[in-house]
Backbone as a ProteinNet text record, in pm:
[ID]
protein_1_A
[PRIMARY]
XXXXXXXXXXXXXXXXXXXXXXXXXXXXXXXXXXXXXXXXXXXXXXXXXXXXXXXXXXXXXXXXXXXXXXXXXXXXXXXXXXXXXXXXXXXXXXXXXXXXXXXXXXXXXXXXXXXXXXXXXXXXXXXXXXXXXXXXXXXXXXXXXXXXXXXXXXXXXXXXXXXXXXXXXXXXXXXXXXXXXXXXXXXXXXXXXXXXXXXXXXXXXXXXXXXXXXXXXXXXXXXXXXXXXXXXXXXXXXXXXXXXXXXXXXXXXXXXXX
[TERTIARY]
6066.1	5980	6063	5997.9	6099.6	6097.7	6189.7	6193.7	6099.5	6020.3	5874.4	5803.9	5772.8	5703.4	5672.4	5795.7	5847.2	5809.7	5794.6	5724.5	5575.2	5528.8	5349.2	5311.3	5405.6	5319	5451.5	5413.4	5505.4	5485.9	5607.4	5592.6	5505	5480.2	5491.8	5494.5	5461	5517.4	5464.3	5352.8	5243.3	5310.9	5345.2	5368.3	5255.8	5323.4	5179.2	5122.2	5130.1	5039.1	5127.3	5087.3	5126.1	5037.9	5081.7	4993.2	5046.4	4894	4915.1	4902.1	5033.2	5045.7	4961.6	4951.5	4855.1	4731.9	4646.4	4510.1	4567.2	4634	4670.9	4631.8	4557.2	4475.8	4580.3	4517.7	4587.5	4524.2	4662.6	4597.6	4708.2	4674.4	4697.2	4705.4	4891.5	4974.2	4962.6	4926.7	4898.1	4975.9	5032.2	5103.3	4996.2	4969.7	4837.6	4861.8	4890.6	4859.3	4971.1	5093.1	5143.4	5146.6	5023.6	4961.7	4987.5	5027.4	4961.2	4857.7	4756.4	4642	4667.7	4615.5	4556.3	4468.8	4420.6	4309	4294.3	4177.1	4152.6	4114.6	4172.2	4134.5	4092.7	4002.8	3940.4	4053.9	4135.4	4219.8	4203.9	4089.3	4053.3	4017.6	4018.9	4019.6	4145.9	4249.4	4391.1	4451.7	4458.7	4496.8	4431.5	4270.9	4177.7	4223.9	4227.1	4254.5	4410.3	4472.1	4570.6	4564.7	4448.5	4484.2	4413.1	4384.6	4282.7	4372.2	4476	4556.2	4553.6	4620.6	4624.4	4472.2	4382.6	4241	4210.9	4248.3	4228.6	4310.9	4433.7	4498	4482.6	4404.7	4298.5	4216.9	4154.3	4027.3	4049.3	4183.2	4218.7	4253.4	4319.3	4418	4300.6	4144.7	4084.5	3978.2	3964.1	3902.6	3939.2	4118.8	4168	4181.4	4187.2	4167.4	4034.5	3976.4	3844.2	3804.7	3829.4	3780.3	3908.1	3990.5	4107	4033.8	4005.1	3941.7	3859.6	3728.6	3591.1	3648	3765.8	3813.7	3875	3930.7	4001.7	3848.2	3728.5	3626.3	3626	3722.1	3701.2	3639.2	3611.4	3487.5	3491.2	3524.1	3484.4	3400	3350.8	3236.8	3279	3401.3	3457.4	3476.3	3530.7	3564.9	3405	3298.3	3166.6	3169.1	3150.8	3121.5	3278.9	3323.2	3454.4	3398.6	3326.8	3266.1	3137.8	3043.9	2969.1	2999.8	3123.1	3169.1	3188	3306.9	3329.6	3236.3	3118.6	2987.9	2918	2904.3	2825.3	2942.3	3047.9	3167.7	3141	3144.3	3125.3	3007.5	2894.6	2749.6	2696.2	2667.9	2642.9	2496.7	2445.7	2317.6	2273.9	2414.3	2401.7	2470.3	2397.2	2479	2568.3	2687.4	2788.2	2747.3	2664	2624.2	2555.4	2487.9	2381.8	2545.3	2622.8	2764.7	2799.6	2854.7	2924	2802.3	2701.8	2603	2609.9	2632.6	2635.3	2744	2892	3029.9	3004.6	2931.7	2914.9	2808.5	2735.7	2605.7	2771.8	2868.1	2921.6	3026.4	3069	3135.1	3042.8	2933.3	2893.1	2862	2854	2813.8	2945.9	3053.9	3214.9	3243.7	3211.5	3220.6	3190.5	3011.4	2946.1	2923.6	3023.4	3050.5	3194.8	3287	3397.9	3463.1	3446.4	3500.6	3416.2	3317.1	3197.4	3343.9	3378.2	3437.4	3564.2	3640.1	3691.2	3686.3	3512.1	3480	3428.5	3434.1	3391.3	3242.2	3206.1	3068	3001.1	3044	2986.6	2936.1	3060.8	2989.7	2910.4	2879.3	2796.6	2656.8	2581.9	2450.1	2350.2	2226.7	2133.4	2073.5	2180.1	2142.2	2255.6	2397.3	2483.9	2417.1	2341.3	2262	2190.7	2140.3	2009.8	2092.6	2154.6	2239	2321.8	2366.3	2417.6	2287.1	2220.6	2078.1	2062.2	2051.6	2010	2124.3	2196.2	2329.7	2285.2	2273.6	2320.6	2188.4	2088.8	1945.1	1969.9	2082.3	2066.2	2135	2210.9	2294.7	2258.6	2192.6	2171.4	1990.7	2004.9	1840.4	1787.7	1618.1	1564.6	1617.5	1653.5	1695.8	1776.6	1893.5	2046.9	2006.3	1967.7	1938.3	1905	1763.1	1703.7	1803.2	1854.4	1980.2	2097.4	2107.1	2216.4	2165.1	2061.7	2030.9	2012.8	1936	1986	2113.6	2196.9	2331.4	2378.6	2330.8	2383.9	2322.3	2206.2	2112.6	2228.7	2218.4	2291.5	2492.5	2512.8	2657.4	2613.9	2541.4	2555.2	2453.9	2396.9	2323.4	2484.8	2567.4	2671.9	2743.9	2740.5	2808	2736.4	2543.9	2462.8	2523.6	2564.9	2594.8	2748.8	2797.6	2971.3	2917.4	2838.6	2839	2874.7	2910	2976.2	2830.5	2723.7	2593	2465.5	2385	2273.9	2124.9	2194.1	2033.1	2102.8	2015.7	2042.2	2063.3	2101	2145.7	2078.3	2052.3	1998.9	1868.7	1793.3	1656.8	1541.3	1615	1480.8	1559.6	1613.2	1578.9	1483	1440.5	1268.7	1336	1310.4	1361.2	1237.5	1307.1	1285.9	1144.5	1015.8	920	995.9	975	997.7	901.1	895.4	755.9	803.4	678.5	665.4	715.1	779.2	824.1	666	614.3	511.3	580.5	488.6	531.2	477.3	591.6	551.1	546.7	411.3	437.9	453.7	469.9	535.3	407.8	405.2	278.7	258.3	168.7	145.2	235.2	266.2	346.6	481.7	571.9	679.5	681.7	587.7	604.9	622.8	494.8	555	666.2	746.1	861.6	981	987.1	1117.9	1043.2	934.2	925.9	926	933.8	1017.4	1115.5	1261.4	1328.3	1399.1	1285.7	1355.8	1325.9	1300.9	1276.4	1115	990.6	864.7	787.8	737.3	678.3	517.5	504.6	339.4	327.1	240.3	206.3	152.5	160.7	55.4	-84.9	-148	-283.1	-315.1	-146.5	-168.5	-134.3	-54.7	-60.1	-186.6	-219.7	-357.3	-458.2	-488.2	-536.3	-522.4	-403.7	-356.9	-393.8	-394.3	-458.8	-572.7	-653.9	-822.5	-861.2	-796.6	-847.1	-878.5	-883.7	-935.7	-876.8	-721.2	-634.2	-574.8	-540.8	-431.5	-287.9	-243.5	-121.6	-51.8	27	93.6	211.3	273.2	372.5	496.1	511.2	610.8	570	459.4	484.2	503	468	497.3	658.3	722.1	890.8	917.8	854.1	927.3	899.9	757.9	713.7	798.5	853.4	936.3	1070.7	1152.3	1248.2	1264.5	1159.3	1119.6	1108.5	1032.6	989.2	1108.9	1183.9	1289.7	1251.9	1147.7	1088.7	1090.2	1052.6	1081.8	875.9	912.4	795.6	687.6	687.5	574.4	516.1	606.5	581.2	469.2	468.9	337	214.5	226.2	108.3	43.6	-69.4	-121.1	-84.1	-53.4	-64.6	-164.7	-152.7	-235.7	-290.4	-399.4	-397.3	-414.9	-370.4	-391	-540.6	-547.5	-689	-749.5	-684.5	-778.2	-781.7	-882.5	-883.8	-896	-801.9	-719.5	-866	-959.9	-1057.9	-1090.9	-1110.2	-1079.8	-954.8	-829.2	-750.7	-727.6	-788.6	-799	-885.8	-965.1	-1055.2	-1022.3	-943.3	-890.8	-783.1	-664.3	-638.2	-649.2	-755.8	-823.3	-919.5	-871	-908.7	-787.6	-698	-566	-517.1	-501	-475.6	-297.9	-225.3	-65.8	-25.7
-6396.3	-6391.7	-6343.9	-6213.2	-6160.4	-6315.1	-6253.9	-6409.5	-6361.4	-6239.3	-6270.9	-6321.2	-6310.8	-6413	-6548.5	-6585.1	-6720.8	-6814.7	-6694.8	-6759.9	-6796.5	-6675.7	-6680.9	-6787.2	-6770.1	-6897.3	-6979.4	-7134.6	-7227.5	-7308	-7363.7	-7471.3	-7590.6	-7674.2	-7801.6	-7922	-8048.7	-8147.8	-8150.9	-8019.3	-8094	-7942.5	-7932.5	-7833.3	-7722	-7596.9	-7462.5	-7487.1	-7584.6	-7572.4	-7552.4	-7392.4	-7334.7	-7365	-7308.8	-7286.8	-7210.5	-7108.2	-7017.5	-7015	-7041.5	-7048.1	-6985.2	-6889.7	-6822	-6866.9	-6933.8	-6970.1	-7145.2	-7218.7	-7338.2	-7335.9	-7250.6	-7245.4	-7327.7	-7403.5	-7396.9	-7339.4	-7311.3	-7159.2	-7282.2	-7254.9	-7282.3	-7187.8	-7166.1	-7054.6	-7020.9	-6956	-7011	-6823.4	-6891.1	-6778.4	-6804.3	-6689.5	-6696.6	-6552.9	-6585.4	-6463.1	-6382.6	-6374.9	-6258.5	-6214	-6249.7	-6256.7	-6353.5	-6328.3	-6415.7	-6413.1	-6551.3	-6518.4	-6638.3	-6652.1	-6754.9	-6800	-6945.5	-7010.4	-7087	-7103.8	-7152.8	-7265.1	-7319.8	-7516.9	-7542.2	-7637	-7683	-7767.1	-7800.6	-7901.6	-8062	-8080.7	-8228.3	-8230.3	-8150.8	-8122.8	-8165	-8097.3	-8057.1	-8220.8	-8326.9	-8457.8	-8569.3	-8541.5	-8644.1	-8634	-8523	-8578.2	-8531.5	-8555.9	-8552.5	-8367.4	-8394.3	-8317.2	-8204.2	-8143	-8041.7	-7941.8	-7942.5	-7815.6	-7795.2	-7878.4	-7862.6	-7804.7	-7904.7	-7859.8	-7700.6	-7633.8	-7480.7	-7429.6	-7463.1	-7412.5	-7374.4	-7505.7	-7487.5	-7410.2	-7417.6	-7302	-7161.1	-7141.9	-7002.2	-6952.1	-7051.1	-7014.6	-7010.6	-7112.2	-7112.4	-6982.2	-6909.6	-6815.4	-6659.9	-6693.4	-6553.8	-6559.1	-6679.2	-6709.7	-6673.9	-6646.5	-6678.5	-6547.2	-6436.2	-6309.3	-6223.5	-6296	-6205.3	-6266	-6357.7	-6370.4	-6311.7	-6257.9	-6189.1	-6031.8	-6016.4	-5863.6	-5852.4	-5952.7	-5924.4	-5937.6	-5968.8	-5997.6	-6160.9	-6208.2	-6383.9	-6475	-6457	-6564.5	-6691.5	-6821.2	-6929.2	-7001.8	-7114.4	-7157.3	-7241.6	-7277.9	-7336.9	-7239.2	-7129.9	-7024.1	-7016.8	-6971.1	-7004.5	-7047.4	-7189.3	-7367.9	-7372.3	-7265.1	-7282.2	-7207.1	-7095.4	-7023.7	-7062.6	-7144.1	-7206.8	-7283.3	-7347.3	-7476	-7396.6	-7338	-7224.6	-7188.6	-7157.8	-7106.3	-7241.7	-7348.8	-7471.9	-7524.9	-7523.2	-7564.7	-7523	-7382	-7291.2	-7244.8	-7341.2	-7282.7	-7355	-7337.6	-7390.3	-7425.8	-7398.8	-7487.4	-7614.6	-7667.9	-7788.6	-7911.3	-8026	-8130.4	-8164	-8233.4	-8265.1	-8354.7	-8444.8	-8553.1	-8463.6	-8358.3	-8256.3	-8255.1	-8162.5	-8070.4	-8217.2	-8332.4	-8418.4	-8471.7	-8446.1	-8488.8	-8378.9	-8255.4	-8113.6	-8167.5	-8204.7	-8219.2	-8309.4	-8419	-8544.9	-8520.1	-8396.4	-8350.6	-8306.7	-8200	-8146	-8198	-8300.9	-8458.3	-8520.3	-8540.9	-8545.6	-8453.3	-8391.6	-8240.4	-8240.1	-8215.5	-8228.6	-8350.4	-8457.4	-8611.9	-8612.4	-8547.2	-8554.9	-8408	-8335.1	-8196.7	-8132.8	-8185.2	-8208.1	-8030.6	-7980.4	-7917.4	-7736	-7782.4	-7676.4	-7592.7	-7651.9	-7515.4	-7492.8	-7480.4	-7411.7	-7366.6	-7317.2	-7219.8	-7092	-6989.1	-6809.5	-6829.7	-6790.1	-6779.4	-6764.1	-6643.4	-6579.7	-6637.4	-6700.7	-6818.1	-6931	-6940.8	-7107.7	-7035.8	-7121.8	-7041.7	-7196.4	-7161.3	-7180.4	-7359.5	-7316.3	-7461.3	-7544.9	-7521.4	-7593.1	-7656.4	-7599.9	-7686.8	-7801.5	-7749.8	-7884.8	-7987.4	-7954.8	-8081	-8129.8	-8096.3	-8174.6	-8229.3	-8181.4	-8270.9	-8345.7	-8340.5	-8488.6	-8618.6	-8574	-8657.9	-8744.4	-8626.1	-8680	-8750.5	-8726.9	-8792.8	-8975.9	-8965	-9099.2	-9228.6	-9122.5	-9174.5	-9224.4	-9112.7	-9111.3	-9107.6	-9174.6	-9194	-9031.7	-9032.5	-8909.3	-8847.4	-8836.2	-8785.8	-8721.4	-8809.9	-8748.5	-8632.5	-8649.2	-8543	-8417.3	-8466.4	-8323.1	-8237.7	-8330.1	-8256.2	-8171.2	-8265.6	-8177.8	-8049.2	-8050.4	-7903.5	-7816	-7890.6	-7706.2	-7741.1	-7820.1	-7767.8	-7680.9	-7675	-7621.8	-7488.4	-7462.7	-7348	-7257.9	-7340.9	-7269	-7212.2	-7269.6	-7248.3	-7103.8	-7088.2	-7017.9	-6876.1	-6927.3	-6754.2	-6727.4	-6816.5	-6707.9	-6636.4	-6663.2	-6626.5	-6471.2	-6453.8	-6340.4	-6271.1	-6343.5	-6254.6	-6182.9	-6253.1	-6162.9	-6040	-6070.7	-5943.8	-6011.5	-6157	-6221.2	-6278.1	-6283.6	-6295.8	-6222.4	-6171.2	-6119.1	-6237.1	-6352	-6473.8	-6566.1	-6663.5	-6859.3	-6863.8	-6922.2	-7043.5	-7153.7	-7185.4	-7370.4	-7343.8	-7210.4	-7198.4	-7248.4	-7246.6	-7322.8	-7484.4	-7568.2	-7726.1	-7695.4	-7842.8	-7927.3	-8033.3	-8044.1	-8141.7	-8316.4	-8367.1	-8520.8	-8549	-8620.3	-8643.4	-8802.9	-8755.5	-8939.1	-9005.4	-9132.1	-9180.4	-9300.5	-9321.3	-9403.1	-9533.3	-9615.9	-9743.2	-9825.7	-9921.8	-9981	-10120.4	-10162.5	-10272.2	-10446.3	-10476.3	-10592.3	-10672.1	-10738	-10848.3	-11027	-11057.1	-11216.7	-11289.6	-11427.2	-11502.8	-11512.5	-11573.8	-11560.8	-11638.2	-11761.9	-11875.9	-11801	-11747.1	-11651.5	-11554.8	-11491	-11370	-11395	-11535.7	-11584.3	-11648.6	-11700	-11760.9	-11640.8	-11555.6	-11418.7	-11314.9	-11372.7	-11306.3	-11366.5	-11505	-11583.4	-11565	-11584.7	-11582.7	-11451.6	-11357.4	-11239	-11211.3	-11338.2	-11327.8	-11289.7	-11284.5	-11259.1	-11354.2	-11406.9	-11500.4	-11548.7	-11559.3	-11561.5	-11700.7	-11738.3	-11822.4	-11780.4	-11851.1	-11785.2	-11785.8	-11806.9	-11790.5	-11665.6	-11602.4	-11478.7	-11372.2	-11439.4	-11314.9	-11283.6	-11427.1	-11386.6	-11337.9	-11351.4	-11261.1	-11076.9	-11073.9	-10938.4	-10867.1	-10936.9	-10911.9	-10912	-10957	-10995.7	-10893.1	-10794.1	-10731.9	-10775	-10879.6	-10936.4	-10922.7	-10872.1	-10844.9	-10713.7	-10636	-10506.6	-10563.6	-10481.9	-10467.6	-10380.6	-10452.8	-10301.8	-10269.7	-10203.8	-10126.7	-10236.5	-10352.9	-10451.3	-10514.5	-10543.7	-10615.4	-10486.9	-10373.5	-10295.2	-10254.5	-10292.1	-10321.2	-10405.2	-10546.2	-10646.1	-10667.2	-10613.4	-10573.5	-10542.7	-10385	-10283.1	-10315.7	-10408.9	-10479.3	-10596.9	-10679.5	-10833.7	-10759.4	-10649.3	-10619.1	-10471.3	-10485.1	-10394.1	-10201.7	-10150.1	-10031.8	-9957.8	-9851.4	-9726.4	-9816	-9772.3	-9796.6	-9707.7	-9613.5	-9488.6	-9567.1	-9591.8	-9664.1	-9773.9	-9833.7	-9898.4	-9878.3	-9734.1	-9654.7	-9534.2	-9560.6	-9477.1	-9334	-9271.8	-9128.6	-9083.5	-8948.8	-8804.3	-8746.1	-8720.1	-8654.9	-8491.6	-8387.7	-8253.6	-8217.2	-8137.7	-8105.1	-8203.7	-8324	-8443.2	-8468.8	-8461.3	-8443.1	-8581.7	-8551.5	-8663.8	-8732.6	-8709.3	-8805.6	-8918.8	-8871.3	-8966.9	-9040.4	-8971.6	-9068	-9151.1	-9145.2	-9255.8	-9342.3	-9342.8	-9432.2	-9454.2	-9449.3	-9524.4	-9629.8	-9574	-9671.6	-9800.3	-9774.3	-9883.3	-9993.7	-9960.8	-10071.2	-10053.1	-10048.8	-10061.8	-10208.7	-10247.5	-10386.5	-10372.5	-10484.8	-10410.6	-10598.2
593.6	712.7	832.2	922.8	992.8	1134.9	1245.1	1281.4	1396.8	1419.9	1551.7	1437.3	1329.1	1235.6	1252.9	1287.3	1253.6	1382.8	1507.3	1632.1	1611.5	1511.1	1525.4	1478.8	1358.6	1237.1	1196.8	1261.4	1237.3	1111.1	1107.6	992.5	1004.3	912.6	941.3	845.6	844.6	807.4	654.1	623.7	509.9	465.3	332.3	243.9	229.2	250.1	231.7	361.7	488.6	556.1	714.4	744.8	872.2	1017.3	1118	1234.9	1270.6	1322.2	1421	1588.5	1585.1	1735.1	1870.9	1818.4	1953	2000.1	1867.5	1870.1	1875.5	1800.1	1751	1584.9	1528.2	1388.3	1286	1194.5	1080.2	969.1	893.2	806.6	667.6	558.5	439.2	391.9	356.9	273.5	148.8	88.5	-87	-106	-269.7	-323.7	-455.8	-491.1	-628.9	-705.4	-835	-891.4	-799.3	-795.4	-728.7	-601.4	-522.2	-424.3	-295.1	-161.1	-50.1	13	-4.4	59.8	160.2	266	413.2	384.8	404.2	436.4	541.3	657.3	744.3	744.4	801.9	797.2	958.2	972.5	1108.4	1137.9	1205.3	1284.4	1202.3	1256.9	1203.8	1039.7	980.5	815.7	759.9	833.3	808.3	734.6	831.8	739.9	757.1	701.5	673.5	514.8	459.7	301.4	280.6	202.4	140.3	55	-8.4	-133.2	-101.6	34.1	61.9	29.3	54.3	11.9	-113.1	-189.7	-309.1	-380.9	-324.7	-415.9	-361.4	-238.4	-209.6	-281.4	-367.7	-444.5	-570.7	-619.6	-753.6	-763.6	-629.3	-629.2	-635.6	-587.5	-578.2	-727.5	-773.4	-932.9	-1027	-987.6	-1092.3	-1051.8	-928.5	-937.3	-1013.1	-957.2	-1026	-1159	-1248.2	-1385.6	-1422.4	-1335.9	-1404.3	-1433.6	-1311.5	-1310.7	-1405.7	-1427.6	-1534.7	-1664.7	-1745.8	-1814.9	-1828.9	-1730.7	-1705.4	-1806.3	-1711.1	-1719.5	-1874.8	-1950.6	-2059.2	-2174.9	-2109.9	-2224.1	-2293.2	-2217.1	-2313.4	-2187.8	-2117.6	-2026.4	-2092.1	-2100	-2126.9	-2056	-2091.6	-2004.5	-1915.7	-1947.9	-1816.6	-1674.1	-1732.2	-1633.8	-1537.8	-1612	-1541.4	-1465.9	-1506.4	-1450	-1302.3	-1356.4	-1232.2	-1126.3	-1158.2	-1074.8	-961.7	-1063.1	-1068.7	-907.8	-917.7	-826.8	-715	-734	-639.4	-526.4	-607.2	-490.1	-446.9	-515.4	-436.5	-346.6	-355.9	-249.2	-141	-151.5	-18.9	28.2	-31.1	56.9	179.8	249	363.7	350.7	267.8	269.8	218	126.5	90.7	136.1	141.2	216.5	97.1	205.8	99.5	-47.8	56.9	-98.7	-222.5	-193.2	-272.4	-356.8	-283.1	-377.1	-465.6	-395.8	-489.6	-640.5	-586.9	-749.4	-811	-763.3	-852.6	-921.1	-878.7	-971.2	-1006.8	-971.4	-1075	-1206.1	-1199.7	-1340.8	-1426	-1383	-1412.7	-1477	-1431.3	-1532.5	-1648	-1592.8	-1764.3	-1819.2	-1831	-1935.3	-1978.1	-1906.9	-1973.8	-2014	-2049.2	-2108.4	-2232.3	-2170.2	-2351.6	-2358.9	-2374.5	-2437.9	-2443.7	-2449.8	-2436.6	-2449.4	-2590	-2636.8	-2589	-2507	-2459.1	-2321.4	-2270.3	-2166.4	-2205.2	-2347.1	-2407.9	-2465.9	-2479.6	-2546	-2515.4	-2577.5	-2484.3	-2507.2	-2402.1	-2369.6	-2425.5	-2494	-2608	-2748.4	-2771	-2904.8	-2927.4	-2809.1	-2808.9	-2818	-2902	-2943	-2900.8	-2912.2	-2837.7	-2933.9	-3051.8	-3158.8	-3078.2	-3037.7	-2988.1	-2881.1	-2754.9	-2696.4	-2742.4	-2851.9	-2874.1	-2945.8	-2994.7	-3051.9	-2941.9	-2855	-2770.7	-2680.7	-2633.3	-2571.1	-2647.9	-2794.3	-2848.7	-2885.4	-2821.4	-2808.9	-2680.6	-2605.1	-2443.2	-2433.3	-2510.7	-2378	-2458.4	-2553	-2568.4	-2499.7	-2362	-2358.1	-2167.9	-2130	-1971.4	-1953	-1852.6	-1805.1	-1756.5	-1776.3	-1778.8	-1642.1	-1575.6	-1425.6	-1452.2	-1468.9	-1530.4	-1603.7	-1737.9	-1849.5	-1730	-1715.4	-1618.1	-1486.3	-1448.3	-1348.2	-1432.8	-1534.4	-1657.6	-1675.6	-1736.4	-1787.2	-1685.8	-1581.8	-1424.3	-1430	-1391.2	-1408.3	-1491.3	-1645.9	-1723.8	-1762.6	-1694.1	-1645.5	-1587.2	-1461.3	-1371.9	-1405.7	-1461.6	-1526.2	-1590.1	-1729.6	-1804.7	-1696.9	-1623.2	-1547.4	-1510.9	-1451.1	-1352.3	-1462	-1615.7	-1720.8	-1742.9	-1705.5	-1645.1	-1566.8	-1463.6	-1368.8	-1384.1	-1437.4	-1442.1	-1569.6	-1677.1	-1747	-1901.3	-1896.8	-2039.5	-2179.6	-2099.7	-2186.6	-2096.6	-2234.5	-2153.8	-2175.3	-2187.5	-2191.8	-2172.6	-2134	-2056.5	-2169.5	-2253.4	-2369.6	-2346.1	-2193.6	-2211.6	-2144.7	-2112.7	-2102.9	-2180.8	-2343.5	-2422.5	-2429.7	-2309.1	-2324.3	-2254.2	-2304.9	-2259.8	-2165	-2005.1	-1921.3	-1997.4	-1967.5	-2015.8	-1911.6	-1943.6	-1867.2	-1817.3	-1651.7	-1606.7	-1605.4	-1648.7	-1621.5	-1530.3	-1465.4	-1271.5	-1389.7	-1270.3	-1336.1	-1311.6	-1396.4	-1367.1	-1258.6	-1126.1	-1097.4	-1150.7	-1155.4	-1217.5	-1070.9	-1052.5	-918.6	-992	-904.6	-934.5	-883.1	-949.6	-883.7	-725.5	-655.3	-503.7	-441.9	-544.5	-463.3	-470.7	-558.1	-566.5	-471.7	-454.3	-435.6	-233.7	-179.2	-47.8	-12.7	-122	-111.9	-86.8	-194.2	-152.2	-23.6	64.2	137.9	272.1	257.6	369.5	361.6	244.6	196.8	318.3	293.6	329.4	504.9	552.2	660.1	746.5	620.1	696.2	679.7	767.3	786.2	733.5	577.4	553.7	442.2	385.6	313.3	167.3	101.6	-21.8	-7.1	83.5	95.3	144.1	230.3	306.4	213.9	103.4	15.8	-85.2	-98.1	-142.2	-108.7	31.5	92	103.1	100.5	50.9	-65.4	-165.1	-302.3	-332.7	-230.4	-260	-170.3	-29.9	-1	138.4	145.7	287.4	451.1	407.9	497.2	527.3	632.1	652.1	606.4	522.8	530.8	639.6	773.8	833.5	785.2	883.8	878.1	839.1	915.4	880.3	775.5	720.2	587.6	488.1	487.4	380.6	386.3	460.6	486.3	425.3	417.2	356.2	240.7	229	-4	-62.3	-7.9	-41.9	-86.3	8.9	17.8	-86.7	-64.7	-197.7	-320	-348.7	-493.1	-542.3	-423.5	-448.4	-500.6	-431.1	-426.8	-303.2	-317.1	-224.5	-147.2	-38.4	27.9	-5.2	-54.1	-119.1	-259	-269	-451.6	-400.6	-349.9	-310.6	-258.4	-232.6	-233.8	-407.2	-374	-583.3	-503.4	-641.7	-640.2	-559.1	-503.3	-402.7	-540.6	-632.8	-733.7	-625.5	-691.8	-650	-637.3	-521.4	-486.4	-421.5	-414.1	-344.8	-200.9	-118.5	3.5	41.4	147.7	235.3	269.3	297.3	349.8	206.1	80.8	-27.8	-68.6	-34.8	-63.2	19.3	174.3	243.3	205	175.6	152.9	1.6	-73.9	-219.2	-142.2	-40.9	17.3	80.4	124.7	219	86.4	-20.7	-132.2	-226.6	-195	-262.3	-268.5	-393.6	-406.5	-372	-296.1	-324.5	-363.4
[MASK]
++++++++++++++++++++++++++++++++++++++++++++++++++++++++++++++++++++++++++++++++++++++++++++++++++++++++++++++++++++++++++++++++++++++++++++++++++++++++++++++++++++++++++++++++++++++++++++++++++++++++++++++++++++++++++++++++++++++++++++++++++++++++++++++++++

């Protein structure tokens, strides 16, 4: 490094990681493949984690692995699924929690498929799927499954898009039907007890009242249902069937037993 270099871009305390003096920037040094490339870090990024460097380091080694693979004709499906990450890392349209359940589908599919992203793209055939779906749906609730397979949708299109297969492989799974949990309610005298319990103030005559119809439920007791019977507050409302106009499903409401 000549030494006006050495004015622009200083050292510092965290390995690979420079600043550029003129702006204050920190830039992350990476040697890859032969290559120096820069990466830009926000200030306050720089040492909230430990391993941000390192993980931009991975990303770099596993991109240029990925596209030298592309280029030699052996694509594995890891290489994909590396690619895959690559682009949900860096999209700005997803919230972080969205990206961390994308790498958490992407942990199980590599759990219960172990030997799948050391393999070339090319050889995994469309029976290797179904036998692993009938592995996995025994293992994870219908959600999981169904997030697996767009994950695993989505892996094998970017395998489309580099040029390594010309069809999805996991287009013919069947996503898992969820079915609504049924609620089970507890007797009246129970059901006013965990709802004092929980701080609202009614009797069992008032919940019976509730059940017979005779009373509004508002806005604060459908807080404390939700809470006692441990459900999403919607869940205590019936299905919208399609096509059904809001003036009927109000009035199915307004005789909704809860």
């Amino acid at each position: 490094m000549k030494a006006s270099d050495e004015k622009i871009w200083q050292p510092t305390v965290v390995q690979n990681l420079v600043r550029y003096a003129p702006s204050g920037t920190y830039f992350a040094r990476l040697r890859v493949g032969g290559e120096t490339c820069l990466e830009k870090f926000e200030n306050r990024d720089v040492f909230r984690r430990e391993t941000t460097i390192a993980d931009t380091l991975r990303d770099h080694r596993s991109k240029i692995e990925s596209l030298t693979a592309f280029a030699e004709g052996k694509m594995t499906v890891g290489n994909a699924a590396d690619v895959y990450l690559q682009k949900i890392r860096a999209s700005i349209l997803l919230k972080p929690r969205s990206k961390e359940y994308r790498e958490l589908m992407m942990d199980f599919i590599r759990r219960s498929w172990p030997s799948l992203f050391e393999t070339e793209v090319r050889k995994v055939s469309p029976r290797d799927c179904e036998l692993w779906l009938s592995r996995y749906q025994q293992r994870y609730s219908p959600s999981v499954i169904n997030n697996s397979i767009g994950t695993l949708r989505a892996i094998f299109d970017q395998a489309i898009g580099c040029g390594a297969r010309s069809n999805n492989l996991a287009a013919g799974l069947s996503r898992v039907k969820i079915r609504q949990k049924r609620l089970e309610l507890p007797s009246q005298s129970i059901l006013a007890a965990k709802l004092q319990i929980a701080g609202f103030d009614i009797s069992r005559s008032g919940v019976s009242k509730i059940e017979a119809r005779l009373s509004y439920v508002d806005d604060k007791a459908l807080l404390y249902l939700a809470e006692v019977l441990k459900v999403q507050v919607q869940e205590l409302f019936p299905a919208r069937p399609p096509g059904n106009r809001i003036y009927d499903f109000i009035d199915k409401l307004e005789t909704t037993r809860f």
